[in-house]
Coordinates of N, CA, C and O in Angstrom, one line a residue:
X1 N 0.9 -1.3 -0.1 CA 0.0 0.0 0.1 C 0.7 1.4 -0.1 O 1.9 1.2 0.7
X2 N 0.5 2.3 -0.9 CA 1.4 3.6 -0.9 C 0.5 4.6 -0.5 O -0.5 4.7 -0.4
X3 N 1.3 5.5 0.3 CA 0.4 6.6 0.9 C 0.1 7.3 -0.5 O 0.6 7.4 -1.3
X4 N -1.3 8.2 -0.4 CA -1.4 9.2 -1.3 C -0.5 10.2 -1.4 O 0.1 10.7 -0.4
X5 N -0.3 10.8 -2.7 CA 0.8 11.9 -2.7 C 0.2 13.0 -2.1 O -1.0 13.3 -2.4
X6 N 0.8 13.8 -1.3 CA 0.4 15.1 -0.7 C 1.2 16.2 -0.9 O 2.2 16.0 -1.1
X7 N 0.6 17.3 -1.3 CA 1.4 18.5 -1.9 C 2.3 18.9 -0.6 O 1.7 18.9 0.5
X8 N 3.6 19.3 -1.0 CA 4.5 19.7 -0.1 C 4.4 21.2 0.4 O 5.0 21.7 1.4
X9 N 3.9 21.9 -0.7 CA 3.6 23.3 -0.8 C 2.4 23.6 -1.2 O 1.7 22.7 -2.0
X10 N 1.8 24.9 -0.8 CA 0.4 25.3 -1.3 C 0.4 25.4 -2.9 O 1.6 26.2 -3.3
X11 N -0.4 25.0 -3.6 CA -0.4 24.9 -4.9 C -1.9 25.3 -5.6 O -2.6 24.3 -5.7
X12 N -2.4 26.6 -5.4 CA -3.9 26.5 -5.9 C -4.3 26.3 -7.4 O -5.4 26.1 -7.7
X13 N -3.2 26.2 -8.1 CA -3.5 25.8 -9.5 C -3.7 24.3 -9.7 O -4.4 24.0 -10.8
X14 N -3.8 23.6 -8.5 CA -4.4 22.2 -8.5 C -6.1 22.2 -8.9 O -6.5 21.2 -8.9
X15 N -6.8 23.4 -8.3 CA -8.0 23.3 -8.8 C -8.4 24.6 -9.5 O -7.6 25.4 -9.9
X16 N -9.6 24.7 -10.0 CA -10.2 25.5 -11.1 C -10.5 26.9 -10.3 O -10.7 26.9 -9.4
X17 N -9.8 28.1 -11.1 CA -10.3 29.4 -10.6 C -11.3 30.0 -11.7 O -11.3 29.3 -12.9
X18 N -11.8 31.3 -11.1 CA -12.4 31.6 -12.1 C -11.9 33.0 -12.5 O -11.3 33.7 -11.4
X19 N -12.2 33.6 -13.7 CA -11.8 35.2 -14.0 C -12.8 35.9 -14.1 O -13.9 35.5 -15.0
X20 N -12.7 37.2 -13.8 CA -14.1 38.0 -14.1 C -13.4 39.2 -14.6 O -12.4 39.7 -14.1
X21 N -14.1 39.8 -15.6 CA -13.9 41.3 -16.2 C -14.9 42.2 -15.7 O -15.8 41.8 -15.6
X22 N -14.4 43.3 -15.1 CA -15.4 44.5 -14.5 C -14.7 45.7 -14.9 O -13.5 45.9 -15.1
X23 N -15.5 46.6 -14.7 CA -15.0 48.2 -14.8 C -14.9 48.7 -13.5 O -15.6 48.8 -12.7
X24 N -13.6 49.2 -13.5 CA -13.6 49.9 -11.7 C -14.0 51.1 -11.5 O -14.2 51.2 -10.5
X25 N -14.4 52.0 -12.5 CA -14.9 53.2 -12.1 C -16.8 53.1 -11.8 O -17.5 54.1 -12.3
X26 N -17.1 52.0 -11.5 CA -18.8 51.6 -11.2 C -18.8 50.8 -10.2 O -17.8 50.2 -9.9
X27 N -20.0 50.6 -9.6 CA -20.2 49.5 -8.6 C -20.3 48.2 -9.5 O -20.8 48.3 -10.3
X28 N -19.9 47.1 -8.9 CA -19.9 45.7 -9.4 C -20.3 44.8 -8.4 O -19.8 44.8 -7.3
X29 N -21.1 44.0 -9.0 CA -21.6 42.6 -8.6 C -21.2 41.7 -9.2 O -21.6 41.2 -10.3
X30 N -20.4 40.5 -8.6 CA -20.1 39.4 -9.5 C -20.5 38.3 -8.6 O -20.6 38.4 -7.4
X31 N -20.7 37.3 -9.4 CA -21.4 36.2 -8.7 C -20.5 34.9 -9.2 O -20.3 34.6 -10.4
X32 N -20.0 34.0 -8.3 CA -19.2 32.9 -8.4 C -20.0 31.7 -9.1 O -21.3 31.6 -8.8
X33 N -19.6 30.6 -9.5 CA -20.1 29.4 -10.0 C -20.7 28.7 -8.7 O -21.5 28.0 -8.8
X34 N -20.0 29.1 -7.8 CA -20.2 28.4 -6.3 C -21.5 29.2 -5.6 O -21.7 28.9 -4.3
X35 N -21.9 30.5 -6.1 CA -22.8 31.1 -5.5 C -22.4 32.4 -4.7 O -23.4 33.0 -4.0
X36 N -21.1 32.5 -4.6 CA -20.7 33.6 -3.8 C -20.6 35.1 -4.7 O -20.8 34.8 -5.7
X37 N -21.4 35.9 -3.7 CA -21.4 37.3 -4.3 C -20.3 38.3 -3.8 O -20.1 38.2 -2.6
X38 N -19.7 38.9 -4.9 CA -18.9 40.0 -4.5 C -18.9 41.2 -4.9 O -19.7 41.6 -6.0
X39 N -19.3 42.1 -3.9 CA -19.5 43.6 -4.2 C -18.2 44.3 -3.9 O -17.5 44.5 -3.2
X40 N -17.9 45.2 -5.1 CA -17.0 45.9 -5.4 C -17.7 47.5 -5.5 O -17.7 47.8 -6.7
X41 N -17.7 48.6 -4.6 CA -18.4 49.6 -4.7 C -17.1 50.5 -5.6 O -15.8 50.3 -5.6
X42 N -17.8 51.5 -6.3 CA -16.9 52.4 -7.1 C -16.1 53.1 -6.2 O -16.5 53.5 -5.0
X43 N -14.8 53.2 -6.8 CA -13.8 54.1 -6.0 C -12.9 52.9 -4.8 O -12.2 53.5 -4.1
X44 N -13.4 51.8 -4.8 CA -12.6 50.9 -4.0 C -11.3 50.5 -4.4 O -10.4 50.3 -3.4
X45 N -11.0 50.3 -5.5 CA -9.7 49.8 -6.0 C -8.8 50.8 -6.5 O -9.0 51.8 -7.0
X46 N -7.4 50.7 -6.3 CA -6.5 51.8 -6.2 C -5.1 51.0 -6.8 O -5.0 49.8 -6.7
X47 N -4.5 51.8 -7.8 CA -3.2 51.3 -8.2 C -2.1 51.3 -7.1 O -2.3 51.6 -6.2
X48 N -0.8 50.6 -7.7 CA 0.2 50.6 -6.8 C 0.7 52.0 -5.9 O 1.2 52.3 -5.1
X49 N 0.4 53.2 -6.7 CA 0.7 54.6 -6.4 C -0.8 55.0 -5.7 O -0.6 56.4 -5.1
X50 N -1.9 54.4 -5.5 CA -2.8 54.9 -4.6 C -4.1 55.8 -5.3 O -5.1 56.5 -5.0
X51 N -3.8 55.8 -6.9 CA -4.7 56.3 -7.3 C -5.8 55.5 -8.0 O -5.7 54.3 -8.2
X52 N -6.9 56.1 -7.7 CA -7.9 55.3 -8.1 C -8.3 54.8 -9.5 O -8.0 55.5 -10.5
X53 N -8.9 53.4 -9.6 CA -8.7 52.7 -11.0 C -10.0 52.9 -11.8 O -10.7 52.6 -11.3
X54 N -9.6 53.3 -12.9 CA -10.8 53.3 -13.7 C -10.6 52.4 -14.8 O -9.5 51.6 -15.0
X55 N -11.7 52.1 -15.9 CA -11.4 51.0 -17.0 C -11.5 49.5 -16.6 O -11.7 49.2 -15.4
X56 N -11.4 48.7 -17.5 CA -11.4 47.4 -17.3 C -10.4 46.6 -16.5 O -9.1 47.1 -16.8
X57 N -10.8 45.8 -15.8 CA -9.7 45.0 -15.1 C -10.1 43.5 -14.6 O -11.3 43.5 -15.1
X58 N -9.4 42.8 -14.2 CA -9.8 41.4 -14.2 C -9.5 41.1 -12.7 O -8.7 41.4 -12.1
X59 N -10.3 40.2 -12.1 CA -10.2 39.4 -10.7 C -10.2 37.7 -11.1 O -10.9 37.3 -11.8
X60 N -9.0 37.3 -10.7 CA -8.9 35.6 -10.5 C -9.4 35.4 -9.1 O -8.6 35.8 -8.2
X61 N -10.1 34.7 -9.0 CA -10.7 33.8 -7.4 C -10.6 32.5 -7.7 O -11.1 31.9 -8.7
X62 N -10.0 31.9 -6.5 CA -10.1 30.4 -6.1 C -10.6 30.4 -4.9 O -10.5 30.8 -3.9
X63 N -11.9 29.4 -5.1 CA -12.5 29.0 -3.9 C -12.2 27.8 -3.6 O -12.3 26.9 -4.4
X64 N -12.3 27.7 -2.0 CA -12.1 26.4 -1.5 C -12.9 26.0 -0.6 O -13.0 26.7 0.4
X65 N -14.2 24.9 -0.7 CA -15.2 24.9 0.3 C -14.9 23.4 1.0 O -15.8 23.4 1.9
X66 N -14.5 22.5 0.5 CA -14.3 21.0 0.8 C -13.0 20.4 1.0 O -11.8 21.0 0.8
X67 N -13.1 19.5 1.9 CA -11.6 19.0 2.3 C -10.8 18.4 1.3 O -9.5 18.3 1.2
X68 N -11.5 17.8 0.1 CA -10.6 17.2 -1.0 C -10.0 18.6 -1.5 O -8.8 18.4 -1.7
X69 N -10.4 19.5 -1.8 CA -9.5 20.7 -2.3 C -8.6 21.1 -1.6 O -7.6 21.6 -1.9
X70 N -9.0 21.3 -0.2 CA -7.9 21.8 0.8 C -6.8 20.7 0.7 O -5.5 21.0 0.6
X71 N -6.8 19.4 0.5 CA -6.0 18.4 0.4 C -5.1 18.6 -1.0 O -3.8 18.9 -1.0
X72 N -6.0 18.8 -2.0 CA -5.2 19.0 -3.2 C -4.3 20.0 -3.7 O -3.3 20.1 -4.0
X73 N -4.5 21.1 -2.8 CA -4.2 22.4 -3.0 C -2.9 22.5 -1.8 O -1.8 23.3 -1.9
X74 N -3.0 21.6 -0.8 CA -1.9 21.7 0.1 C -2.2 22.7 1.2 O -1.0 23.1 2.0
X75 N -3.2 23.3 1.4 CA -3.5 24.3 2.3 C -3.8 23.4 3.7 O -4.1 22.5 3.8
X76 N -3.5 24.4 4.8 CA -3.8 23.9 6.2 C -4.7 24.7 6.9 O -5.3 25.6 6.2
X77 N -5.2 24.4 8.0 CA -6.3 24.8 8.6 C -5.7 25.1 10.0 O -6.4 24.6 10.9
X78 N -4.5 25.8 10.0 CA -4.0 25.9 11.6 C -3.6 27.5 11.7 O -3.2 28.2 10.6
X79 N -3.7 27.9 12.9 CA -3.3 29.4 13.0 C -2.2 29.6 14.1 O -2.5 28.8 15.3
X80 N -1.1 29.6 13.6 CA 0.1 29.5 14.8 C 0.3 28.2 15.3 O 0.3 28.2 16.6
X81 N 0.0 27.0 14.7 CA 0.1 25.8 15.3 C -1.2 25.2 15.8 O -1.3 24.0 16.2
X82 N -2.0 26.2 16.2 CA -3.5 25.8 16.5 C -4.7 25.4 15.6 O -4.5 26.1 14.5
X83 N -5.2 24.1 15.6 CA -6.0 23.8 14.5 C -7.3 24.7 14.4 O -7.8 25.6 15.6
X84 N -8.0 25.1 13.3 CA -8.7 25.9 13.1 C -10.1 25.0 12.0 O -9.7 23.9 11.6
X85 N -11.3 25.0 12.4 CA -12.6 24.7 11.7 C -12.6 25.7 10.5 O -12.6 26.9 10.7
X86 N -12.6 25.3 9.5 CA -13.0 26.1 8.3 C -14.5 26.2 7.6 O -14.7 24.9 7.6
X87 N -14.8 27.1 7.1 CA -16.0 27.1 6.4 C -15.5 27.3 5.0 O -16.8 27.4 4.1
X88 N -14.3 27.6 4.5 CA -14.0 27.7 3.2 C -12.8 28.5 3.2 O -12.5 29.4 4.1
X89 N -12.3 28.9 2.0 CA -10.9 29.5 2.0 C -11.1 30.2 0.7 O -11.9 29.6 -0.3
X90 N -10.8 31.2 0.3 CA -10.7 31.8 -1.0 C -9.4 32.6 -1.3 O -9.0 33.2 -0.1
X91 N -9.0 32.9 -2.4 CA -7.9 34.1 -2.6 C -8.6 34.6 -3.8 O -8.8 34.1 -4.7
X92 N -8.1 35.8 -3.8 CA -8.5 36.8 -5.1 C -7.3 37.8 -5.3 O -6.5 38.2 -4.5
X93 N -7.1 38.1 -6.7 CA -6.1 38.8 -7.2 C -6.9 39.7 -8.2 O -7.5 39.3 -9.2
X94 N -6.5 41.0 -8.2 CA -7.3 41.9 -9.1 C -6.0 42.6 -9.7 O -5.2 43.2 -9.3
X95 N -6.3 42.7 -11.2 CA -5.0 43.3 -12.1 C -5.8 44.1 -13.3 O -6.6 43.8 -13.5
X96 N -4.9 45.0 -13.6 CA -5.0 46.0 -14.7 C -4.0 45.9 -15.7 O -2.9 46.3 -15.0
X97 N -4.0 45.3 -16.7 CA -2.8 45.4 -17.8 C -1.7 44.8 -17.0 O -0.8 45.0 -17.2
X98 N -2.0 43.4 -16.3 CA -1.0 42.8 -15.7 C -0.3 43.4 -14.3 O 0.5 42.9 -13.8
X99 N -0.9 44.7 -14.0 CA -0.5 45.2 -12.8 C -1.1 44.8 -11.7 O -2.6 45.1 -11.7
X100 N -0.9 44.7 -10.6 CA -1.6 44.4 -9.2 C -2.4 45.8 -8.8 O -1.9 46.9 -8.9
X101 N -3.7 45.5 -8.5 CA -4.5 46.2 -8.2 C -4.6 46.1 -6.8 O -5.1 44.9 -6.3
X102 N -5.0 47.3 -5.9 CA -5.4 46.8 -4.3 C -6.6 47.4 -3.6 O -7.2 48.5 -4.6
X103 N -7.0 47.5 -2.6 CA -8.2 48.0 -1.9 C -7.7 49.0 -1.4 O -6.6 49.0 -0.8
X104 N -8.4 50.2 -1.8 CA -7.8 51.5 -1.0 C -8.2 51.5 0.3 O -9.0 50.9 1.0
X105 N -7.3 52.1 1.2 CA -7.3 52.1 2.7 C -8.6 52.8 3.1 O -9.1 53.8 2.4
X106 N -9.3 52.3 4.1 CA -10.9 52.8 4.4 C -11.8 52.1 3.5 O -12.9 52.4 3.8
X107 N -11.8 51.2 2.5 CA -12.9 50.7 1.6 C -12.6 49.2 1.9 O -11.8 48.7 2.4
X108 N -13.4 48.5 1.3 CA -13.7 47.3 1.3 C -14.4 46.6 0.2 O -15.4 47.6 -0.4
X109 N -13.9 45.4 0.1 CA -14.9 44.5 -1.0 C -15.5 43.6 -0.1 O -14.9 43.1 0.9
X110 N -16.9 43.5 -0.3 CA -17.5 42.7 0.5 C -17.9 41.4 -0.1 O -18.3 41.3 -1.4
X111 N -17.7 40.2 0.7 CA -17.7 38.8 -0.1 C -19.1 38.1 0.8 O -19.0 38.0 1.8
X112 N -19.9 37.6 0.0 CA -21.1 37.0 0.6 C -20.8 35.4 0.4 O -21.0 35.1 -0.9
X113 N -20.5 34.8 1.2 CA -20.0 33.2 0.7 C -21.0 32.3 1.4 O -21.5 32.3 2.6
X114 N -21.4 31.3 0.4 CA -22.7 30.6 0.7 C -22.1 29.3 1.8 O -21.1 29.2 1.8
X115 N -22.9 29.3 2.6 CA -22.6 28.1 3.9 C -23.7 27.3 3.5 O -24.8 27.4 3.7
X116 N -23.4 25.9 3.9 CA -24.3 24.9 4.2 C -25.1 25.0 5.1 O -26.3 24.5 5.2
X117 N -24.5 25.2 6.3 CA -24.9 25.7 7.8 C -24.5 26.6 8.4 O -23.3 26.8 7.9
X118 N -25.3 27.6 9.2 CA -24.6 28.7 9.9 C -23.8 28.4 10.9 O -24.2 27.4 11.6
X119 N -22.7 28.9 10.9 CA -21.6 28.6 11.9 C -21.3 29.9 12.7 O -20.9 30.8 12.0
X120 N -21.6 30.0 13.9 CA -21.7 31.1 14.9 C -20.0 31.2 15.4 O -19.6 30.2 15.4
X121 N -19.7 32.4 15.6 CA -18.3 32.8 16.1 C -17.3 32.3 15.4 O -16.2 32.1 15.7
X122 N -17.3 32.2 14.0 CA -16.2 31.9 13.0 C -15.7 33.4 12.6 O -16.2 34.3 12.9
X123 N -14.4 33.1 12.5 CA -13.7 34.9 12.3 C -13.0 34.6 10.5 O -13.1 33.3 10.3
X124 N -12.9 35.6 10.1 CA -12.0 35.6 8.8 C -10.7 35.7 9.2 O -10.1 36.6 9.9
X125 N -10.0 35.1 8.5 CA -8.3 35.0 8.5 C -7.8 35.4 7.3 O -8.2 35.1 6.2
X126 N -6.5 36.0 7.2 CA -5.8 36.4 6.3 C -4.7 35.2 6.2 O -4.1 34.8 7.5
X127 N -4.2 34.7 4.8 CA -3.5 33.7 5.0 C -2.0 34.3 4.6 O -1.7 35.2 3.9
X128 N -1.0 33.8 5.6 CA 0.4 34.4 5.5 C 1.3 33.1 4.9 O 1.4 32.2 5.6
X129 N 1.9 33.5 3.9 CA 2.6 32.6 2.9 C 4.0 32.1 4.0 O 4.6 33.3 4.2
X130 N 4.3 31.0 4.3 CA 5.5 30.9 5.0 C 6.8 30.3 4.1 O 6.6 30.0 2.8
X131 N 8.1 30.5 4.5 CA 9.4 30.1 3.8 C 8.8 28.3 3.1 O 9.5 28.3 2.0
X132 N 8.2 27.6 4.0 CA 8.1 26.3 3.7 C 7.0 26.0 2.7 O 6.9 24.8 2.3
X133 N 6.4 27.0 2.0 CA 5.3 26.8 1.3 C 3.8 26.8 1.8 O 2.9 26.5 1.0
X134 N 4.0 26.7 3.2 CA 2.5 26.3 3.9 C 1.8 27.7 4.1 O 2.6 28.7 3.8
X135 N 0.8 27.8 4.7 CA -0.1 29.1 4.9 C -0.2 28.8 6.5 O -0.8 28.1 7.0
X136 N -0.1 30.0 7.0 CA -0.5 30.1 8.5 C -1.8 31.3 8.4 O -1.4 32.3 8.0
X137 N -2.7 31.0 9.2 CA -3.9 31.8 9.2 C -3.7 33.0 10.3 O -3.8 32.4 11.5
X138 N -3.9 34.2 9.9 CA -3.5 35.1 10.9 C -4.5 36.2 10.8 O -5.1 36.4 9.9
X139 N -4.4 37.3 11.9 CA -5.1 38.4 11.9 C -6.8 38.1 11.8 O -7.6 38.5 11.0
X140 N -7.4 37.4 12.8 CA -8.8 37.0 12.7 C -9.6 38.2 12.9 O -9.4 39.0 13.7
X141 N -10.6 38.1 12.1 CA -11.8 39.2 12.4 C -12.9 38.5 12.2 O -13.4 37.7 11.4
X142 N -14.1 39.2 13.2 CA -15.4 38.7 13.2 C -16.0 38.9 11.8 O -15.5 39.6 10.9
X143 N -16.9 37.8 11.3 CA -17.4 37.5 10.0 C -18.7 38.5 10.4 O -19.6 38.1 11.1
X144 N -18.9 39.3 9.5 CA -20.3 40.1 9.5 C -21.3 39.6 8.2 O -20.9 39.2 7.2
X145 N -22.6 39.3 8.7 CA -23.4 38.8 7.7 C -24.2 40.0 7.1 O -25.3 40.4 7.9
X146 N -24.0 40.4 5.8 CA -24.6 41.3 5.1 C -25.7 40.9 4.4 O -26.8 41.7 4.0
X147 N -25.6 40.0 3.6 CA -26.8 39.5 2.9 C -27.4 38.0 3.2 O -26.7 37.1 3.7
X148 N -28.6 37.8 2.9 CA -29.2 36.6 3.1 C -29.9 36.2 1.9 O -30.6 37.1 1.3
X149 N -29.4 34.9 1.3 CA -30.0 34.6 0.1 C -31.4 34.4 0.5 O -31.8 33.4 1.4
X150 N -32.4 34.6 -0.2 CA -33.6 34.2 -0.4 C -34.1 33.8 -1.8 O -33.9 34.4 -2.8
X151 N -34.9 32.6 -2.0 CA -35.5 32.3 -3.1 C -36.4 33.3 -3.7 O -37.6 33.5 -3.2
X152 N -35.9 33.6 -4.8 CA -36.9 34.8 -5.7 C -38.1 34.5 -5.8 O -39.4 35.3 -5.7
X153 N -38.7 33.2 -5.8 CA -39.9 32.6 -6.1 C -40.6 32.7 -4.9 O -42.0 32.9 -5.0
X154 N -40.0 32.9 -3.7 CA -40.8 32.9 -2.5 C -41.2 34.7 -2.1 O -42.0 34.9 -1.2
X155 N -40.7 35.3 -2.8 CA -40.8 36.9 -2.8 C -42.6 37.4 -3.3 O -42.7 36.9 -4.3
X156 N -43.1 38.2 -2.5 CA -44.4 38.7 -2.9 C -44.3 40.2 -3.1 O -44.8 40.8 -1.7
X157 N -44.0 40.9 -3.7 CA -44.2 42.3 -4.0 C -45.7 43.0 -4.5 O -45.8 44.0 -5.0
X158 N -46.5 42.0 -4.8 CA -47.8 42.6 -5.1 C -48.5 43.5 -4.3 O -48.7 43.1 -3.1
X159 N -49.2 44.5 -5.0 CA -50.0 45.4 -4.1 C -51.5 44.7 -3.1 O -51.8 43.7 -3.9
X160 N -51.8 45.2 -2.3 CA -52.7 44.4 -1.5 C -53.9 44.6 -2.3 O -54.3 45.5 -3.2
X161 N -54.6 43.4 -2.7 CA -55.6 43.1 -3.4 C -55.5 42.8 -4.9 O -56.3 42.4 -5.9
X162 N -54.3 42.8 -5.2 CA -53.9 42.6 -6.8 C -54.1 41.2 -7.0 O -54.7 40.8 -8.2
X163 N -53.9 40.1 -6.3 CA -54.3 38.6 -6.8 C -55.9 38.6 -6.8 O -56.2 37.8 -7.4
X164 N -56.5 39.2 -6.0 CA -58.2 39.0 -5.7 C -58.5 39.8 -7.1 O -59.4 39.1 -7.7
X165 N -58.2 40.7 -7.5 CA -58.3 41.3 -8.6 C -58.4 40.6 -9.8 O -59.2 40.5 -10.8
X166 N -57.2 40.1 -9.9 CA -56.8 38.8 -11.0 C -57.9 38.0 -11.2 O -58.0 37.3 -12.2
X167 N -58.0 37.3 -9.9 CA -59.1 36.2 -9.9 C -60.6 37.1 -10.6 O -61.1 35.9 -11.3
X168 N -60.9 38.1 -9.9 CA -62.1 38.7 -10.7 C -61.9 39.1 -12.1 O -63.2 39.0 -12.8
X169 N -60.7 39.5 -12.7 CA -60.4 39.3 -14.3 C -60.6 38.0 -14.7 O -60.6 37.9 -16.1
X170 N -60.9 36.8 -14.3 CA -61.2 35.4 -14.8 C -59.9 34.7 -14.9 O -60.0 33.7 -15.5
X171 N -58.8 34.9 -14.4 CA -57.7 34.2 -14.4 C -58.0 33.1 -13.1 O -57.7 33.5 -11.9
X172 N -58.4 32.0 -13.4 CA -58.8 30.9 -12.3 C -57.1 30.1 -11.8 O -56.5 29.8 -12.8
X173 N -56.9 30.2 -10.6 CA -55.6 29.6 -10.0 C -54.4 29.9 -11.1 O -53.8 29.0 -11.4
X174 N -54.1 31.1 -10.9 CA -53.0 31.6 -11.8 C -51.8 31.3 -11.2 O -51.5 31.3 -9.9
X175 N -50.7 30.7 -12.1 CA -49.6 30.5 -11.5 C -48.8 31.8 -11.1 O -49.0 32.9 -11.6
X176 N -47.4 31.4 -10.5 CA -46.7 32.8 -9.9 C -46.3 33.5 -11.1 O -46.1 34.5 -11.1
X177 N -46.0 32.9 -12.1 CA -45.3 33.3 -13.7 C -46.4 34.0 -14.4 O -46.2 35.1 -14.6
X178 N -47.7 33.8 -14.4 CA -48.8 34.5 -14.6 C -48.9 35.8 -14.0 O -49.0 36.9 -14.3
X179 N -49.0 35.4 -12.7 CA -49.1 36.7 -11.7 C -48.0 37.9 -12.0 O -48.2 38.9 -11.9
X180 N -46.6 37.4 -11.9 CA -45.5 38.2 -12.1 C -45.7 38.9 -13.4 O -45.6 40.1 -13.8
X181 N -46.2 38.2 -14.2 CA -46.4 38.6 -15.9 C -47.6 40.0 -16.1 O -47.3 40.9 -16.5
X182 N -48.3 39.4 -15.3 CA -49.7 40.6 -15.2 C -49.1 41.6 -14.3 O -49.4 43.2 -14.8
X183 N -48.4 41.5 -13.2 CA -47.9 42.5 -12.4 C -46.9 43.5 -13.1 O -47.4 44.9 -13.1
X184 N -46.1 42.9 -13.8 CA -45.0 43.8 -14.5 C -45.4 44.4 -15.8 O -45.0 45.4 -16.3

C-alpha cells in the first residue's frame, strides 16, 4: 500500500479558478459558480501609487469549500500551530494590464460566501505564506453577515388586493409566472 501523494507546499493551480472582467469606475456585483457574491463599490480599487483605478480590470478568484480541495492544494487549517475549523477559503487577485490592483485604505470588498449551515463565532483570517510553502492563518476578524439569500420565487411584492383582482378578471388559479407577468 502506498501513501497518497500530498502536496509539500500550497499550489492553488491544482483546482479551477474563475476570472471576472469588470469596470473599476462603477459599482460591481460578481457571482461565482459556487454562488458567492462579491460587491466592489465604485472607488474601492487603487493602483500601486494609490490612484483610483478606472477602466477594465480582471479578478482571478479561487474558492475552496471542501476537504478534498484543501488536500489537493496543500492548504492547512492552522493558526500559529493551533487547528481551525474552516467554512471555506478563497484567494483573489485583481489586475489591470498585468499590474496588481489593491483595495484603497478605508474601503472594502464585501464577499457573501454561501454556507451549507450557519456557523456562529467563526472569524475571517488572512493567509500568511511561510518559507516552507505552507500557509499560517493570521489576523482573525469577526465575520459580518450582510446578505441573506432568499429564493426569489418566495417573494411577493404584489400590492394589496392584486391577486383578488386577477381572480375577478377571470384568471382561475393563476401561476406565480402568470401573476408576475400581469403585475409587470
